[in-house]
């Protein structure tokens, strides 16, 4: 086996490999400072097994941690291979540990869910060695410790002695020149302990490594090359204190890279799978949050699409609403601005507007209020021009009625009178329909006795006697009720004729507004400009859509925010779960750090783990949001109510991952911040 140490042994008299100079390590405890190690000078040599003996609590472990770069001295320094290791940065120290030091612990600290082979290969994985190569080397190492046939066993399936052999093989994975064992036989029976000790002696004598073993077993003293006794943090005896020549500065081996991304991902996936129940729970939390967000936002988008769609479908894209004021009105639900100053809107203006370049037709957007009678029944109601004209009435709502039965009235007036479309409520009042039997009203006759115009804002205005005349109408269709006041619809030309009949001298007739239809959609802007040039106000479909769309964006964002709150709660859950995971796996983190994982590797590991939960939760949330939305929409017979776009699905995923990563970052930072020694204590 090639070894750094082997080169060093060529020097006679065993060169020094690690040296503590005036090393002191203190702990503050309850305002009191306790020195675990007090001013220790000690140099250990390559090719020897140095045994450190002393009672419990005398500072043996502390000494070993300082030698192996797991901890730093409070005063003094630690040197190895021409470097002051106690002054390396945390990452360089971690890399030095990974390549130059192998740790063996009393409690083995093997990862329980991994096979012997995987445990041995772990330091290699953390060092970025490719999978095939690390398996080969791990197999070789298992053979070296006499466990070639136990590669596939998990720690629980091994005896204590075998588990410690696996741990020694793992310590040798990076072919370190220094092997440090902290009470490696403490958990073994006498025979097993002696075998492990002999194996460690072999590492020093055969490979020329520096081996330091901590124990309180006097029996080993006879087998060690050198015995150092420690008491109360001080070296009190040393069987071979002569310090040989210093080891030459070896190749700097702490510049190595970290684990491959795939390695960390694999470790994260296995951690998620190992705690499947809790992972599912956390993922579900994210999923619920994302579901809420996606569902609510898709409903918002669906509503907007539906309303914008119906505006586009039913309103001629070529409409321009003309108001008397020069100020653009947009959509107004209150009293109309048209009652103020500005140019009046009457039959003369309809004719004037109809003559404009690019205009196909102009008609008033007026409505009549009156009594409708059929046989013995009667009801009062509003009669409006058919959409698109109705759409621009400021007192109307943006949603449009749906035709439930029959058809829209044609231009021809039959003997039975002009055609009318009745809303459900009026049809029911006049013909007492059962639900679903709206068709029964089609073809029936009724009369309308107008009593006034309905001005924008709902005031009833006076009309001339000619307009008040009772007229006969034939029902051509029945429509759904719209929000607000349901109205009956007649053709705009018919309504205009009735209004004109009441204003014989033409002077008093005023319309709330006039609808102008451009010849082509491309003419709309020009027509609107010409209308404004005449001193009128003009609002186009584009203006209206803009307003509607903007209003719904606000609704969508509001709905999304509610989903976001759900997601934040899910994030809190992830933070709690990850914090628990850090607590639970403190020892595992310590082992990873001891065998060379850098802080950032541990951080990445936990963040990736959280991210995976977020990704899974986000995907499930997307699917659920879409599924629940679709089923709900189908149940409500509103197929377009829910609109899940790829963008929204991506947003759901991004939110899931983002919240999870944010929530995971704090516990991950905590995990990464633990010192290897702290973590190994498992506190
Ligand atoms: P040994 O390994 O010989 O049993 P240690 O090196 O673990 O002894 O500990 C030496 C002394 O330092 C003990 O008194 C112990 O209580 C104290 N000590 C070790 N680690 C800590 C710590 N993190 N905080 C406070 N005191 C500590
Ligand atoms: Mg100890």
XYZ file of C-alpha atoms in Angstrom, residues 30-442:
413
model
C -20.303 27.987 35.198
C -18.083 31.077 35.083
C -15.130 28.874 36.045
C -12.312 27.956 33.698
C -11.378 24.280 33.665
C -8.202 23.140 31.902
C -8.850 19.795 30.221
C -5.252 19.878 28.997
C -2.608 22.027 30.596
C 0.616 23.069 28.869
C 1.440 19.793 27.166
C 4.532 19.313 25.018
C 4.380 16.022 23.193
C 5.753 14.784 19.885
C 4.635 11.434 18.526
C 6.682 9.532 15.985
C 5.838 7.691 12.816
C 6.245 3.902 12.759
C 5.388 3.673 16.448
C 2.313 2.963 18.472
C 2.107 5.526 21.260
C -0.211 4.484 24.066
C -1.734 7.227 26.177
C -2.789 5.942 29.568
C -4.672 7.749 32.277
C -7.846 7.695 34.366
C -11.146 8.854 33.054
C -11.459 12.627 32.759
C -7.710 13.287 32.749
C -7.745 14.821 29.265
C -6.826 11.883 26.991
C -9.579 12.506 24.461
C -8.847 16.206 24.450
C -5.217 15.413 23.646
C -6.205 13.138 20.793
C -8.660 15.686 19.363
C -5.964 18.344 19.300
C -3.527 15.988 17.544
C -6.096 15.067 14.907
C -7.295 18.597 14.211
C -10.761 17.883 15.587
C -10.342 20.674 18.087
C -7.970 23.596 18.555
C -5.827 24.430 21.589
C -6.774 27.517 23.600
C -3.046 28.276 23.902
C -0.005 26.752 22.215
C 0.002 25.050 18.856
C -0.118 21.771 16.992
C 2.258 20.944 14.138
C 2.273 18.182 11.587
C 4.133 17.600 8.339
C 5.647 21.070 8.388
C 2.291 22.762 8.943
C 0.821 24.465 11.970
C -2.442 22.526 11.754
C -3.948 24.397 14.707
C -3.913 27.533 12.578
C -5.405 26.132 9.366
C -8.818 27.385 8.284
C -11.736 25.110 9.167
C -12.072 23.804 5.604
C -8.368 23.160 5.152
C -8.255 21.468 8.518
C -11.199 19.275 7.460
C -9.391 18.370 4.240
C -6.232 17.638 6.221
C -8.216 15.345 8.534
C -9.759 13.599 5.560
C -6.450 12.863 3.855
C -3.912 12.603 6.702
C -5.812 11.396 9.780
C -7.872 8.311 10.500
C -10.022 8.302 13.645
C -11.167 5.204 15.526
C -13.742 5.646 18.281
C -14.728 3.618 21.316
C -18.323 3.386 20.107
C -17.278 2.595 16.507
C -19.612 5.330 15.186
C -20.443 3.421 12.055
C -23.489 4.635 10.131
C -26.083 2.025 11.066
C -28.036 2.154 7.813
C -24.999 1.575 5.618
C -23.157 -1.653 4.857
C -19.600 -2.281 6.015
C -18.371 -1.540 2.503
C -20.314 1.729 2.301
C -19.070 2.815 5.698
C -15.480 2.210 4.642
C -16.020 4.009 1.334
C -17.631 7.089 2.921
C -14.411 9.105 3.464
C -13.479 8.367 -0.147
C -16.892 9.611 -1.289
C -16.385 12.774 0.749
C -13.014 13.169 -0.974
C -14.587 12.967 -4.414
C -13.255 9.510 -5.363
C -15.429 7.991 -8.128
C -17.820 5.185 -7.027
C -16.108 2.265 -8.773
C -12.680 3.203 -7.425
C -13.929 3.718 -3.879
C -15.708 0.356 -3.847
C -12.505 -1.349 -4.977
C -10.438 0.355 -2.323
C -13.030 -0.270 0.396
C -13.044 -3.967 -0.472
C -9.226 -4.062 -0.211
C -9.342 -2.380 3.187
C -11.949 -4.810 4.486
C -9.632 -7.625 3.390
C -6.802 -5.961 5.271
C -8.769 -6.081 8.544
C -9.900 -9.651 7.825
C -13.507 -8.897 6.899
C -13.510 -9.445 3.134
C -16.589 -11.657 3.497
C -18.588 -9.151 5.559
C -18.730 -6.312 3.022
C -22.526 -6.433 2.660
C -23.275 -6.611 6.392
C -24.714 -3.719 8.315
C -23.134 -2.765 11.665
C -25.990 -4.420 13.597
C -25.094 -7.727 11.947
C -21.478 -7.597 13.120
C -19.854 -8.442 16.481
C -18.236 -5.594 18.408
C -14.781 -6.681 17.322
C -15.863 -6.885 13.696
C -17.542 -3.474 13.859
C -14.328 -1.966 15.240
C -12.374 -3.605 12.390
C -14.746 -1.960 9.914
C -14.164 1.337 11.721
C -10.390 0.824 11.414
C -10.761 0.039 7.713
C -12.738 3.276 7.371
C -10.008 5.166 9.216
C -7.528 3.798 6.663
C -9.658 4.706 3.637
C -7.689 7.766 2.660
C -4.408 6.006 3.478
C -3.677 8.444 6.322
C -0.209 8.719 7.829
C -1.745 9.238 11.271
C -4.225 6.911 12.992
C -5.804 8.063 16.248
C -7.860 5.660 18.341
C -9.837 6.792 21.384
C -10.397 3.819 23.708
C -10.901 1.537 20.686
C -11.228 -1.554 22.881
C -13.442 -0.010 25.547
C -16.580 -1.715 24.209
C -14.942 -5.085 23.492
C -14.192 -8.198 25.507
C -10.584 -8.928 26.480
C -9.758 -11.172 23.527
C -11.434 -8.894 20.998
C -9.628 -5.931 22.527
C -6.208 -7.593 22.208
C -6.881 -8.455 18.544
C -7.829 -4.869 17.753
C -4.762 -3.605 19.594
C -2.496 -5.939 17.588
C -4.097 -4.728 14.383
C -3.283 -1.135 15.384
C 0.318 -2.093 16.249
C 0.537 -3.629 12.787
C -0.516 -0.320 11.205
C 2.486 1.334 12.846
C 5.049 -1.400 12.320
C 4.074 -2.668 8.894
C 2.850 0.551 7.248
C 5.027 2.993 9.166
C 2.046 5.055 10.250
C 1.879 7.184 13.343
C -0.548 5.400 15.648
C -1.774 6.924 18.894
C -4.074 4.869 21.103
C -5.849 6.201 24.177
C -6.800 3.682 26.824
C -6.934 3.031 30.533
C -6.067 -0.627 30.114
C -2.633 -1.256 31.690
C -2.441 -4.596 29.886
C -1.596 -2.829 26.613
C 1.441 -1.069 28.054
C 3.644 -4.088 27.353
C 2.642 -4.176 23.674
C 3.056 -0.466 22.915
C 6.256 1.113 21.593
C 5.866 4.016 23.924
C 3.621 4.759 26.883
C 2.666 8.279 27.843
C 0.820 8.751 31.137
C -1.522 11.658 31.618
C -3.001 12.942 34.865
C -5.175 16.019 35.356
C -4.381 17.384 31.939
C -0.614 16.976 32.212
C 1.899 14.427 30.937
C 3.300 12.817 34.061
C 5.394 10.015 32.538
C 6.773 9.088 29.143
C 8.562 5.800 28.401
C 10.477 7.148 25.378
C 10.554 10.911 25.458
C 13.500 11.320 23.052
C 12.287 13.294 20.140
C 13.737 12.058 16.857
C 14.357 14.156 13.795
C 11.346 16.094 12.553
C 9.477 14.709 9.623
C 10.231 16.516 6.406
C 7.390 18.599 5.105
C 5.431 16.060 3.118
C 3.339 16.853 0.086
C 0.566 19.210 1.170
C -2.448 16.991 1.041
C -5.137 19.253 2.336
C -5.868 21.027 -0.901
C -8.113 18.180 -2.054
C -11.600 18.785 -3.378
C -14.860 17.895 -1.694
C -17.480 15.324 -2.487
C -19.136 15.194 -5.894
C -22.613 16.736 -6.108
C -24.013 13.298 -6.896
C -22.531 11.938 -3.662
C -24.215 14.601 -1.538
C -27.464 14.154 -3.452
C -27.283 10.401 -2.900
C -26.685 10.915 0.814
C -29.588 13.361 1.024
C -31.914 10.984 -0.837
C -30.978 8.137 1.467
C -31.547 10.341 4.527
C -34.980 11.311 3.234
C -35.844 7.680 2.546
C -34.565 6.524 5.895
C -37.063 8.780 7.655
C -39.803 8.106 5.182
C -42.685 8.688 7.567
C -41.490 12.058 8.691
C -40.350 13.010 5.205
C -43.840 12.241 3.919
C -45.365 14.357 6.641
C -43.112 17.289 5.849
C -43.591 16.881 2.121
C -47.338 16.863 2.758
C -47.037 20.153 4.599
C -45.367 21.708 1.583
C -47.845 20.001 -0.709
C -50.808 21.494 1.153
C -49.264 24.943 0.977
C -48.484 24.651 -2.716
C -51.912 23.142 -3.382
C -53.604 26.094 -1.718
C -51.436 28.544 -3.593
C -51.800 26.878 -6.998
C -55.520 26.292 -6.538
C -56.307 29.826 -5.451
C -54.109 31.422 -8.077
C -55.472 29.179 -10.811
C -59.012 30.085 -9.793
C -58.028 33.740 -9.985
C -56.500 33.191 -13.410
C -59.511 31.140 -14.500
C -61.955 33.810 -13.402
C -59.998 36.491 -15.186
C -59.720 34.421 -18.328
C -63.399 33.622 -18.221
C -64.493 37.179 -17.732
C -62.057 38.620 -20.205
C -62.985 35.777 -22.548
C -66.695 36.504 -22.279
C -66.096 40.193 -22.841
C -64.115 39.335 -25.934
C -66.618 36.755 -27.126
C -69.736 38.818 -26.732
C -68.649 42.366 -27.157
C -67.620 43.306 -30.587
C -63.960 44.098 -30.405
C -64.843 47.026 -32.579
C -67.044 48.813 -30.013
C -66.297 52.267 -28.773
C -68.475 53.624 -25.967
C -69.153 57.308 -26.423
C -70.007 59.457 -23.422
C -70.862 63.118 -23.326
C -67.901 63.948 -21.131
C -64.493 64.232 -22.706
C -62.991 62.446 -19.718
C -62.512 58.694 -20.214
C -64.838 56.840 -17.861
C -63.460 53.323 -17.883
C -65.865 51.045 -16.096
C -67.915 52.846 -13.534
C -70.338 51.188 -11.177
C -71.603 54.414 -9.707
C -73.669 57.295 -11.146
C -72.538 58.143 -14.624
C -70.282 61.053 -15.363
C -72.376 61.519 -18.476
C -74.919 63.576 -16.529
C -72.387 66.363 -16.080
C -71.303 68.870 -18.671
C -69.925 68.024 -22.085
C -71.807 67.463 -25.319
C -75.367 66.099 -25.167
C -76.017 62.647 -26.638
C -79.167 62.557 -28.762
C -80.395 61.288 -32.124
C -78.439 64.031 -33.918
C -75.219 62.877 -32.311
C -75.968 59.242 -33.218
C -76.243 60.367 -36.835
C -73.088 62.502 -36.537
C -71.084 59.625 -35.102
C -72.417 57.164 -37.677
C -70.971 59.376 -40.442
C -67.392 59.278 -39.020
C -64.691 57.588 -41.095
C -64.255 53.932 -40.154
C -67.628 53.698 -38.375
C -70.054 50.955 -39.384
C -72.923 51.782 -37.037
C -73.859 53.913 -34.055
C -76.772 53.398 -31.685
C -77.716 54.618 -28.229
C -77.039 52.550 -25.144
C -80.352 53.411 -23.540
C -82.809 51.405 -21.503
C -86.506 51.587 -20.821
C -88.261 50.856 -17.563
C -91.835 49.589 -17.584
C -94.477 46.955 -16.925
C -94.481 43.648 -18.788
C -97.803 41.742 -19.031
C -98.679 38.234 -20.214
C -102.236 36.982 -19.758
C -103.145 37.658 -16.111
C -99.607 38.210 -14.847
C -97.375 41.231 -14.845
C -93.962 42.345 -13.623
C -91.820 45.438 -13.847
C -88.403 45.396 -15.446
C -85.767 46.976 -17.607
C -85.452 46.565 -21.362
C -82.023 47.096 -22.875
C -80.455 46.862 -26.292
C -78.845 43.505 -26.936
C -75.171 43.126 -26.150
C -72.680 44.414 -27.089
C -74.450 47.679 -26.439
C -75.579 46.597 -22.985
C -72.022 45.812 -21.993
C -71.112 49.449 -21.894
C -73.952 50.500 -19.667
C -72.317 51.805 -16.515
C -75.136 50.348 -14.403
C -74.654 46.878 -15.782
C -72.224 44.294 -14.479
C -69.240 42.960 -16.328
C -70.654 39.449 -16.421
C -73.003 38.633 -19.246
C -76.132 36.488 -19.323
C -76.153 33.140 -20.983
C -78.887 32.072 -23.427
C -80.740 29.160 -21.752
C -83.384 28.528 -24.429
C -84.407 29.875 -27.816
C -82.314 32.368 -29.764
C -81.583 36.094 -30.037
C -84.208 38.233 -31.829
C -83.725 38.796 -35.547
C -84.050 42.134 -37.360
C -87.499 41.378 -38.719
C -90.526 42.424 -36.746
C -93.271 39.845 -37.135
C -97.003 40.324 -36.766
C -96.624 39.178 -33.180
C -94.258 42.077 -32.502
C -90.518 42.492 -32.034
C -88.461 39.721 -30.525
C -87.322 39.858 -26.894
C -84.977 37.770 -24.760
C -86.301 37.489 -21.200
C -84.127 36.781 -18.170
C -85.129 33.695 -16.183
C -86.664 35.720 -13.360
C -88.983 37.707 -15.658
C -89.918 34.638 -17.678
C -90.822 32.885 -14.428
C -92.828 35.868 -13.138
C -94.827 36.027 -16.359
C -95.203 32.355 -17.275
C -94.441 30.537 -13.945
C -91.858 28.207 -15.380
C -90.459 25.168 -13.658
C -86.652 25.179 -13.532
C -85.297 23.645 -16.732
C -88.455 24.318 -18.721
C -87.401 27.764 -19.975
C -88.091 26.643 -23.549
C -91.806 26.701 -22.722
C -91.681 30.513 -22.722
C -90.245 30.748 -26.235
